[in-house]
Short mmCIF file of C-alpha atoms in Angstrom, two decimals:
data_model
loop_
_atom_site.label_atom_id
_atom_site.label_comp_id
_atom_site.label_asym_id
_atom_site.label_seq_id
_atom_site.Cartn_x
_atom_site.Cartn_y
_atom_site.Cartn_z
CA LEU A 130 -1.10 -4.76 -4.01
CA ALA A 131 -1.99 -2.06 -1.48
CA SER A 132 -3.64 0.00 -4.24
CA TYR A 133 -5.82 -2.99 -5.07
CA TYR A 134 -6.79 -3.41 -1.41
CA ILE A 135 -7.65 0.29 -1.04
CA LEU A 136 -10.12 0.00 -3.97
CA LYS A 137 -11.36 -3.60 -3.62
CA GLU A 138 -15.11 -3.94 -3.55
CA SER A 139 -16.92 -4.77 -0.31
CA PRO A 140 -18.14 -8.37 0.10
CA THR A 141 -21.71 -7.43 -0.90
CA ASP A 142 -20.70 -5.45 -4.01
CA SER A 143 -20.15 -6.86 -7.47
CA GLY A 144 -16.50 -7.12 -8.52
CA THR A 145 -15.19 -4.15 -10.48
CA VAL A 146 -11.54 -3.94 -9.32
CA TYR A 147 -8.97 -6.51 -10.38
CA PHE A 148 -5.44 -7.23 -9.24
CA ASP A 149 -2.98 -7.61 -12.11
CA PRO A 150 0.25 -9.07 -10.66
CA ASN A 151 2.12 -8.30 -13.90
CA LEU A 152 1.39 -4.57 -13.68
CA CYS A 153 4.59 -3.58 -11.87
CA ILE A 154 6.98 -6.31 -12.96
CA ASN A 155 10.56 -5.25 -13.59
CA THR A 156 10.59 -4.26 -17.27
CA SER A 157 14.03 -5.81 -17.79
CA SER A 158 12.65 -9.23 -16.85
CA SER A 159 12.45 -11.85 -19.55
CA ASN A 160 10.38 -14.21 -17.40
CA PRO A 161 6.60 -13.60 -17.60
CA MET A 162 6.15 -15.53 -14.33
CA ASP A 163 8.29 -13.15 -12.22
CA PHE A 164 5.16 -12.05 -10.39
CA ILE A 165 5.24 -15.37 -8.54
CA ASN A 166 8.33 -14.21 -6.67
CA GLU A 167 7.36 -10.54 -6.59
CA TRP A 168 3.66 -10.45 -5.66
CA LEU A 169 2.09 -13.85 -5.15
CA PRO A 170 3.47 -14.67 -1.67
CA ALA A 171 2.17 -11.32 -0.35
CA TYR A 172 -1.17 -11.74 -2.12
CA GLU A 173 -1.63 -15.12 -0.46
CA VAL A 174 -1.53 -13.59 3.06
CA ASN A 175 -5.02 -13.39 4.55
CA VAL A 176 -5.92 -9.74 5.15
CA GLY A 177 -9.58 -10.68 5.56
CA GLN A 178 -12.47 -8.68 4.18
CA PRO A 179 -12.84 -4.89 4.05
CA ILE A 180 -14.48 -3.48 7.17
CA GLY A 181 -15.48 -0.22 5.50
CA ASP A 182 -14.62 2.23 2.76
CA SER A 183 -11.31 4.01 2.38
CA TYR A 184 -10.82 7.33 4.16
CA VAL A 185 -8.18 10.03 4.60
CA TYR A 186 -5.91 8.79 7.40
CA GLU A 187 -3.55 11.76 7.43
CA GLN A 188 -2.83 14.85 5.37
CA GLY A 189 -0.41 17.72 5.46
CA SER A 190 2.18 19.64 3.52
CA GLY A 191 5.92 19.57 3.20
CA SER A 192 8.86 20.20 0.94
CA SER A 193 11.50 17.95 -0.54
CA VAL A 194 14.29 18.67 -3.04
CA GLY A 195 12.79 21.92 -4.28
CA CYS A 196 9.20 20.65 -4.34
CA VAL A 197 6.52 22.07 -2.04
CA TYR A 198 3.58 19.69 -1.80
CA ASP A 199 0.36 18.76 -0.08
CA TYR A 200 -0.05 15.07 0.63
CA LYS A 201 -2.85 12.73 1.61
CA ILE A 202 -2.53 9.23 2.97
CA PHE A 203 -5.61 7.09 2.47
CA ALA A 204 -6.46 4.12 4.67
CA ARG A 205 -8.75 1.14 4.53
CA GLU A 206 -9.30 -1.32 7.32
CA TYR A 207 -9.62 -5.04 6.80
CA ASP A 208 -10.40 -7.82 9.28
CA ASN A 209 -6.68 -8.55 9.70
CA ALA A 210 -4.94 -5.51 8.23
CA LEU A 211 -4.67 -1.78 7.71
CA VAL A 212 -3.79 -0.56 4.21
CA LEU A 213 -2.18 2.87 3.76
CA VAL A 214 -1.72 4.46 0.32
CA ARG A 215 -0.05 7.80 -0.44
CA PRO A 216 -0.75 8.79 -4.05
CA ARG A 217 1.80 10.87 -5.91
CA ASP A 218 1.97 14.32 -4.33
CA GLY A 219 1.75 16.18 -7.62
CA TRP A 220 3.08 16.11 -11.16
CA ALA A 221 5.91 18.48 -10.29
CA CYS A 222 7.05 16.36 -7.31
CA THR A 223 9.19 13.62 -8.76
CA ASN A 224 11.29 12.82 -5.70
CA TYR A 225 10.33 9.38 -4.43
CA GLY A 226 13.29 8.87 -2.10
CA ASP A 227 13.57 8.90 1.66
CA ALA A 228 13.59 12.72 1.75
CA SER A 229 9.94 12.66 0.59
CA GLY A 230 8.91 10.38 3.46
CA VAL A 231 6.27 11.27 6.04
CA GLY A 232 6.17 9.60 9.45
CA VAL A 233 2.80 8.00 10.19
CA THR A 234 1.81 6.83 13.68
CA LEU A 235 -0.13 3.54 13.71
CA PRO A 236 -3.19 2.98 15.91
CA SER A 237 -1.50 -0.04 17.53
CA PRO A 238 1.65 -2.11 16.92
CA MET A 239 1.47 -3.84 13.52
CA ILE A 240 3.73 -5.83 11.23
CA MET A 241 4.43 -4.79 7.65
CA LEU A 242 3.72 -7.24 4.85
CA LYS A 243 6.63 -7.19 2.40
CA ALA A 244 6.25 -7.88 -1.33
CA ASP A 245 7.92 -11.29 -0.96
CA GLY A 246 5.35 -12.39 1.65
CA THR A 247 7.65 -11.97 4.66
CA PHE A 248 6.99 -9.67 7.59
CA SER A 249 8.74 -6.88 9.47
CA PHE A 250 9.15 -6.77 13.22
CA PRO A 251 6.30 -5.01 15.12
CA LEU A 252 6.09 -1.31 14.27
CA SER A 253 4.38 1.61 16.00
CA SER A 254 4.99 3.96 13.06
CA VAL A 255 6.00 3.82 9.40
CA LYS A 256 7.55 6.25 6.94
CA ILE A 257 5.61 6.50 3.69
CA ARG A 258 7.33 8.16 0.74
CA ASN A 259 5.77 9.98 -2.20
CA ALA A 260 3.67 7.50 -4.25
CA GLU A 261 4.22 4.66 -1.77
CA ALA A 262 1.86 2.29 0.00
CA VAL A 263 2.02 -0.28 2.78
CA VAL A 264 -0.03 -3.24 4.02
CA LEU A 265 0.13 -3.64 7.79
CA LEU A 266 -1.13 -6.71 9.62
CA LYS A 267 -2.79 -6.52 13.02
CA ILE A 268 -1.06 -8.45 15.79
#
């Protein structure tokens, strides 16, 4: 969902990016409507419209489980939210666990939108792992 929001067209642009809620469904699922429980409640939360284009929010380098990497975290602001996306660090970096996480300070306290449509408590920072993204709502 965050990847969709980072690429979504601006209100004045024609639509070229689509959200496919079945894209990341658990492959062991036998129910084609699983996205209703997995994505739809979060998608229904009003993040508003994009305020501008995406930009590099933070970048740096690190190492995790034998992998030295450079990372970039991209951001895009919406009326009601901030979207942060950290693409995969590199083809050789296949650790996606907590050890790959990078602490990111937020511009103000925000609440995280979870995949099931619920919210975290107010946060002043988040940890974003390799190939992870987060949607944060302004409070």
